[in-house]
Structures are given as structure tokens and as C-alpha cells.
PDB file of C-alpha atoms in Angstrom:
ATOM      1  CA  MET A   1      67.926 115.348  97.228  1.00 46.00           C
ATOM      2  CA  THR A   2      64.285 114.549  98.037  1.00 54.00           C
ATOM      3  CA  THR A   3      63.646 111.336  99.909  1.00 65.00           C
ATOM      4  CA  ARG A   4      60.512 109.264  99.728  1.00 69.00           C
ATOM      5  CA  PRO A   5      59.360 106.290 101.762  1.00 77.00           C
ATOM      6  CA  VAL A   6      60.716 102.937 100.667  1.00 80.00           C
ATOM      7  CA  SER A   7      57.942 100.507  99.769  1.00 83.00           C
ATOM      8  CA  ASP A   8      57.622  96.944 101.014  1.00 87.00           C
ATOM      9  CA  ARG A   9      58.225  95.794  97.433  1.00 86.00           C
ATOM     10  CA  GLU A  10      61.498  97.716  97.300  1.00 85.00           C
ATOM     11  CA  VAL A  11      62.614  96.209 100.617  1.00 86.00           C
ATOM     12  CA  GLN A  12      61.835  92.712  99.321  1.00 88.00           C
ATOM     13  CA  ALA A  13      63.624  93.463  96.047  1.00 86.00           C
ATOM     14  CA  PHE A  14      66.681  94.683  97.950  1.00 84.00           C
ATOM     15  CA  LYS A  15      66.700  91.548 100.127  1.00 87.00           C
ATOM     16  CA  ARG A  16      66.558  89.462  96.947  1.00 87.00           C
ATOM     17  CA  PHE A  17      69.460  91.473  95.481  1.00 85.00           C
ATOM     18  CA  VAL A  18      71.602  90.959  98.599  1.00 86.00           C
ATOM     19  CA  THR A  19      70.749  87.254  98.743  1.00 88.00           C
ATOM     20  CA  LEU A  20      71.353  86.486  95.069  1.00 86.00           C
ATOM     21  CA  LEU A  21      74.342  88.671  94.200  1.00 85.00           C
ATOM     22  CA  PRO A  22      77.445  86.523  94.715  1.00 82.00           C
ATOM     23  CA  ARG A  23      79.840  87.420  97.505  1.00 80.00           C
ATOM     24  CA  GLU A  24      82.912  85.675  96.050  1.00 77.00           C
ATOM     25  CA  LYS A  25      83.451  88.554  93.591  1.00 80.00           C
ATOM     26  CA  ASP A  26      83.926  86.478  90.467  1.00 91.00           C
ATOM     27  CA  PRO A  27      83.615  89.212  87.800  1.00 94.00           C
ATOM     28  CA  VAL A  28      81.716  87.034  85.320  1.00 94.00           C
ATOM     29  CA  LEU A  29      79.200  85.892  87.910  1.00 93.00           C
ATOM     30  CA  LEU A  30      78.778  89.450  89.212  1.00 94.00           C
ATOM     31  CA  VAL A  31      78.043  90.745  85.713  1.00 96.00           C
ATOM     32  CA  LEU A  32      75.614  87.922  84.904  1.00 95.00           C
ATOM     33  CA  LYS A  33      73.679  87.969  88.167  1.00 94.00           C
ATOM     34  CA  GLY A  34      73.803  91.749  88.594  1.00 95.00           C
ATOM     35  CA  HIS A  35      72.462  92.182  85.074  1.00 97.00           C
ATOM     36  CA  LEU A  36      69.632  89.695  85.703  1.00 97.00           C
ATOM     37  CA  LEU A  37      68.607  91.444  88.912  1.00 96.00           C
ATOM     38  CA  VAL A  38      68.570  94.872  87.246  1.00 98.00           C
ATOM     39  CA  GLU A  39      66.721  93.481  84.217  1.00 98.00           C
ATOM     40  CA  GLU A  40      64.074  92.044  86.538  1.00 96.00           C
ATOM     41  CA  GLN A  41      63.427  95.559  87.900  1.00 97.00           C
ATOM     42  CA  LEU A  42      63.343  97.045  84.390  1.00 98.00           C
ATOM     43  CA  ARG A  43      60.678  94.541  83.371  1.00 97.00           C
ATOM     44  CA  LEU A  44      58.650  95.356  86.509  1.00 96.00           C
ATOM     45  CA  LEU A  45      58.976  99.044  85.648  1.00 96.00           C
ATOM     46  CA  ILE A  46      57.550  98.474  82.188  1.00 96.00           C
ATOM     47  CA  ASP A  47      54.768  96.258  83.554  1.00 95.00           C
ATOM     48  CA  GLU A  48      53.770  99.118  85.889  1.00 93.00           C
ATOM     49  CA  ARG A  49      53.697 101.662  83.050  1.00 93.00           C
ATOM     50  CA  VAL A  50      51.681  99.786  80.424  1.00 93.00           C
ATOM     51  CA  VAL A  51      47.972  99.031  80.312  1.00 93.00           C
ATOM     52  CA  LYS A  52      48.451  95.420  79.220  1.00 95.00           C
ATOM     53  CA  PRO A  53      51.719  93.894  80.521  1.00 94.00           C
ATOM     54  CA  GLN A  54      50.845  90.530  78.936  1.00 96.00           C
ATOM     55  CA  ALA A  55      51.203  92.095  75.493  1.00 96.00           C
ATOM     56  CA  VAL A  56      54.732  93.253  76.325  1.00 95.00           C
ATOM     57  CA  ALA A  57      55.591  89.816  77.743  1.00 95.00           C
ATOM     58  CA  ALA A  58      54.286  88.176  74.563  1.00 97.00           C
ATOM     59  CA  ALA A  59      56.686  90.332  72.529  1.00 96.00           C
ATOM     60  CA  GLN A  60      59.604  88.551  74.274  1.00 97.00           C
ATOM     61  CA  LEU A  61      61.707  91.700  74.169  1.00 97.00           C
ATOM     62  CA  GLU A  62      65.443  91.391  74.552  1.00 98.00           C
ATOM     63  CA  CYS A  63      66.978  93.354  77.396  1.00 98.00           C
ATOM     64  CA  PHE A  64      68.291  96.081  75.059  1.00 98.00           C
ATOM     65  CA  HIS A  65      64.709  96.753  73.949  1.00 98.00           C
ATOM     66  CA  VAL A  66      63.506  96.696  77.550  1.00 98.00           C
ATOM     67  CA  ILE A  67      66.100  99.338  78.463  1.00 98.00           C
ATOM     68  CA  CYS A  68      65.047 101.535  75.530  1.00 97.00           C
ATOM     69  CA  LEU A  69      61.363 101.154  76.393  1.00 96.00           C
ATOM     70  CA  ALA A  70      62.006 101.968  80.058  1.00 97.00           C
ATOM     71  CA  GLU A  71      63.943 105.052  78.988  1.00 97.00           C
ATOM     72  CA  ALA A  72      61.042 106.105  76.748  1.00 95.00           C
ATOM     73  CA  PHE A  73      58.646 105.778  79.673  1.00 94.00           C
ATOM     74  CA  CYS A  74      60.656 107.601  82.292  1.00 93.00           C
ATOM     75  CA  ALA A  75      63.678 109.409  80.875  1.00 85.00           C
ATOM     76  CA  ASN A  76      62.725 112.589  82.759  1.00 91.00           C
ATOM     77  CA  GLU A  77      62.348 110.717  86.049  1.00 92.00           C
ATOM     78  CA  ALA A  78      65.765 109.076  86.096  1.00 93.00           C
ATOM     79  CA  PRO A  79      69.308 110.368  85.964  1.00 92.00           C
ATOM     80  CA  GLU A  80      70.458 110.822  82.367  1.00 90.00           C
ATOM     81  CA  TYR A  81      73.512 108.582  82.776  1.00 95.00           C
ATOM     82  CA  LEU A  82      71.369 105.587  83.767  1.00 97.00           C
ATOM     83  CA  TRP A  83      70.319 104.479  80.294  1.00 97.00           C
ATOM     84  CA  ASP A  84      73.814 104.568  78.815  1.00 97.00           C
ATOM     85  CA  VAL A  85      75.237 102.597  81.749  1.00 98.00           C
ATOM     86  CA  LEU A  86      72.448 100.018  81.534  1.00 98.00           C
ATOM     87  CA  ARG A  87      73.154  99.547  77.817  1.00 98.00           C
ATOM     88  CA  LYS A  88      76.872  99.115  78.592  1.00 98.00           C
ATOM     89  CA  LEU A  89      76.067  96.527  81.277  1.00 98.00           C
ATOM     90  CA  ASN A  90      73.770  94.707  78.856  1.00 98.00           C
ATOM     91  CA  LYS A  91      76.427  94.701  76.120  1.00 98.00           C
ATOM     92  CA  LEU A  92      78.989  93.369  78.576  1.00 98.00           C
ATOM     93  CA  ARG A  93      76.605  90.613  79.677  1.00 97.00           C
ATOM     94  CA  ASN A  94      75.931  89.670  76.049  1.00 97.00           C
ATOM     95  CA  ASP A  95      79.634  89.573  75.233  1.00 97.00           C
ATOM     96  CA  ILE A  96      80.343  87.365  78.261  1.00 96.00           C
ATOM     97  CA  ALA A  97      77.535  85.010  77.260  1.00 93.00           C
ATOM     98  CA  HIS A  98      79.091  84.469  73.814  1.00 92.00           C
ATOM     99  CA  LYS A  99      82.814  84.343  74.603  1.00 91.00           C
ATOM    100  CA  ILE A 100      84.597  81.885  76.886  1.00 87.00           C
ATOM    101  CA  GLU A 101      87.297  84.490  77.577  1.00 90.00           C
ATOM    102  CA  LEU A 102      86.623  88.187  77.239  1.00 92.00           C
ATOM    103  CA  PRO A 103      89.641  90.437  76.781  1.00 93.00           C
ATOM    104  CA  GLY A 104      89.208  93.790  78.508  1.00 95.00           C
ATOM    105  CA  LEU A 105      86.594  92.504  80.964  1.00 96.00           C
ATOM    106  CA  GLN A 106      88.136  94.317  83.930  1.00 95.00           C
ATOM    107  CA  ASP A 107      88.454  97.573  81.954  1.00 97.00           C
ATOM    108  CA  ARG A 108      84.781  97.435  80.964  1.00 97.00           C
ATOM    109  CA  ILE A 109      83.735  96.705  84.544  1.00 97.00           C
ATOM    110  CA  GLU A 110      85.802  99.655  85.742  1.00 96.00           C
ATOM    111  CA  ASN A 111      84.256 101.881  83.037  1.00 97.00           C
ATOM    112  CA  ILE A 112      80.737 101.022  84.216  1.00 97.00           C
ATOM    113  CA  THR A 113      81.768 101.575  87.833  1.00 95.00           C
ATOM    114  CA  SER A 114      83.366 104.913  86.957  1.00 94.00           C
ATOM    115  CA  LEU A 115      80.231 106.149  85.171  1.00 95.00           C
ATOM    116  CA  VAL A 116      78.101 105.253  88.179  1.00 95.00           C
ATOM    117  CA  GLU A 117      80.647 106.797  90.567  1.00 91.00           C
ATOM    118  CA  ARG A 118      80.653 110.112  88.727  1.00 91.00           C
ATOM    119  CA  ASN A 119      76.899 110.377  88.236  1.00 91.00           C
ATOM    120  CA  SER A 120      75.150 108.922  91.269  1.00 83.00           C
ATOM    121  CA  VAL A 121      75.174 108.721  95.048  1.00 70.00           C
ATOM    122  CA  PHE A 122      78.841 107.768  94.750  1.00 67.00           C
ATOM    123  CA  ALA A 123      79.575 111.364  93.812  1.00 62.00           C
ATOM    124  CA  GLU A 124      76.911 112.880  96.091  1.00 62.00           C
ATOM    125  CA  GLY A 125      77.845 110.939  99.198  1.00 58.00           C
ATOM    126  CA  GLY A 126      81.570 110.594  98.724  1.00 54.00           C
ATOM    127  CA  ILE A 127      81.283 106.824  98.421  1.00 53.00           C
ATOM    128  CA  GLY A 128      83.671 106.915  95.477  1.00 50.00           C
ATOM    129  CA  THR A 129      86.488 107.983  97.765  1.00 50.00           C
ATOM    130  CA  ILE A 130      86.348 104.746  99.743  1.00 52.00           C
ATOM    131  CA  GLU A 131      89.447 102.709  99.096  1.00 59.00           C
ATOM    132  CA  SER A 132      88.206  99.315  98.008  1.00 74.00           C
ATOM    133  CA  ASP A 133      89.013  96.763  95.396  1.00 84.00           C
ATOM    134  CA  PRO A 134      87.481  97.194  91.932  1.00 89.00           C
ATOM    135  CA  MET A 135      85.052  94.294  92.412  1.00 90.00           C
ATOM    136  CA  GLN A 136      83.691  95.813  95.638  1.00 89.00           C
ATOM    137  CA  LYS A 137      83.146  99.077  93.813  1.00 90.00           C
ATOM    138  CA  PHE A 138      81.465  97.245  90.921  1.00 93.00           C
ATOM    139  CA  ASP A 139      79.232  95.430  93.410  1.00 91.00           C
ATOM    140  CA  LEU A 140      78.229  98.820  94.826  1.00 91.00           C
ATOM    141  CA  ALA A 141      77.697 100.234  91.322  1.00 94.00           C
ATOM    142  CA  LEU A 142      75.335  97.329  90.538  1.00 95.00           C
ATOM    143  CA  TRP A 143      73.475  98.051  93.758  1.00 93.00           C
ATOM    144  CA  VAL A 144      73.113 101.736  92.791  1.00 94.00           C
ATOM    145  CA  LEU A 145      71.777 100.781  89.338  1.00 96.00           C
ATOM    146  CA  PHE A 146      69.408  98.245  90.896  1.00 95.00           C
ATOM    147  CA  CYS A 147      68.080 100.731  93.468  1.00 93.00           C
ATOM    148  CA  THR A 148      67.707 103.492  90.890  1.00 94.00           C
ATOM    149  CA  VAL A 149      65.560 101.321  88.628  1.00 95.00           C
ATOM    150  CA  SER A 150      63.700  99.749  91.548  1.00 94.00           C
ATOM    151  CA  GLY A 151      62.835 103.216  92.825  1.00 92.00           C
ATOM    152  CA  LEU A 152      61.121 104.000  89.516  1.00 95.00           C
ATOM    153  CA  VAL A 153      58.871 100.936  89.541  1.00 93.00           C
ATOM    154  CA  GLU A 154      56.094 102.230  91.777  1.00 82.00           C
ATOM    155  CA  ARG A 155      56.509 105.916  91.078  1.00 74.00           C
ATOM    156  CA  PRO A 156      53.769 107.306  88.835  1.00 63.00           C
ATOM    157  CA  SER A 157      55.171 108.551  85.571  1.00 56.00           C
ATOM    158  CA  ALA A 158      55.615 112.295  85.075  1.00 47.00           C
ATOM    159  CA  ALA A 159      53.173 112.141  82.157  1.00 46.00           C
ATOM    160  CA  VAL A 160      50.468 110.665  84.404  1.00 45.00           C
ATOM    161  CA  LEU A 161      51.133 113.210  87.143  1.00 43.00           C
ATOM    162  CA  GLU A 162      50.641 116.052  84.659  1.00 48.00           C
ATOM    163  CA  LEU A 163      47.144 114.740  83.905  1.00 41.00           C
ATOM    164  CA  LEU A 164      46.103 114.668  87.552  1.00 43.00           C
ATOM    165  CA  PRO A 165      44.451 117.687  89.222  1.00 48.00           C
ATOM    166  CA  ASN A 166      47.132 119.754  91.017  1.00 51.00           C
ATOM    167  CA  GLY A 167      49.748 117.682  89.090  1.00 48.00           C
TER     168      GLY A 167
END
């Protein structure tokens, strides 16, 4: 795994994530706030990749569209599982927003966590073997998703790199 320096923006984004993600482990609040924090990074990613971010903002895209657009911009730069998991998180957030009680909430949270565990640093670093409660693991899965998207924000797209001399 290649490492790159972490930017000041990424450090500030991480501090914001740690500050705003709830510590009481209420599953609904974790889904809602975790989703918002990841969506914020997705929108920054798109703003970095387009010539006129104001035009995208004026379109008032829903998060599903933002995820699809981000995937279109950088599918080759991100792990393949990322886009499916982000769509699942978005669907879960939408379902929570429209139902006072959501049957199967814990199962869906565990499904998202499991996908991240199998396909990310969980699997690479053995983090998935840590015995912890499901909400702690979900919290970590949200952090992995957040960091993965945040890491794409300032990285030049592969398409741009191909156009550069020695690219």
C-alpha cells in the first residue's frame, strides 16, 4: 500500500469528523451524522474535479446523484466496493429519514460494516478481528469511508495525470 502525505485539509476534515460524530452510539444518529460527513467530502470531491462547481451546486443534486457523479470521476482511483457501500449508506439514511421506526436497522448497519471490513483497511490491517460491539465497528466503518473519500478530494484525477508530461 502506497502512502502519501496527509494534507492540512484532510487533518481539519478528520478533526471535524471526530468532533461531530456522536459518541453515545445511537444507531440513528450515527447513520445520519456519518452520512452527512461523508456526503460533505463527496461534494468537495466533485467541486475539485469540475471546472465550474457553482453549476453543480445550482443543480441541487441529491446524494445518490453525487455518489454516482463521484464514481464517474474517480472509479479507477478508489476501491471498487466504495460506491456500492456509499449507495447502501445513502439508502439507509433515506429510509431512516422517512420512517419513525425502521425494521432491520441493525442488520443493515452490520451489512455496511461487513462490506467495509472485508474490502478495506479492516481486512488489510486486521482491524476486523478486534472484538468490539457492532456500533463501535460501524463507527470505524464510517471513519474508513470518510477517510477514503477525503483522500480522493485533493488527488488529481487519473484522467488529468494521463494528460500531463511523464503522466
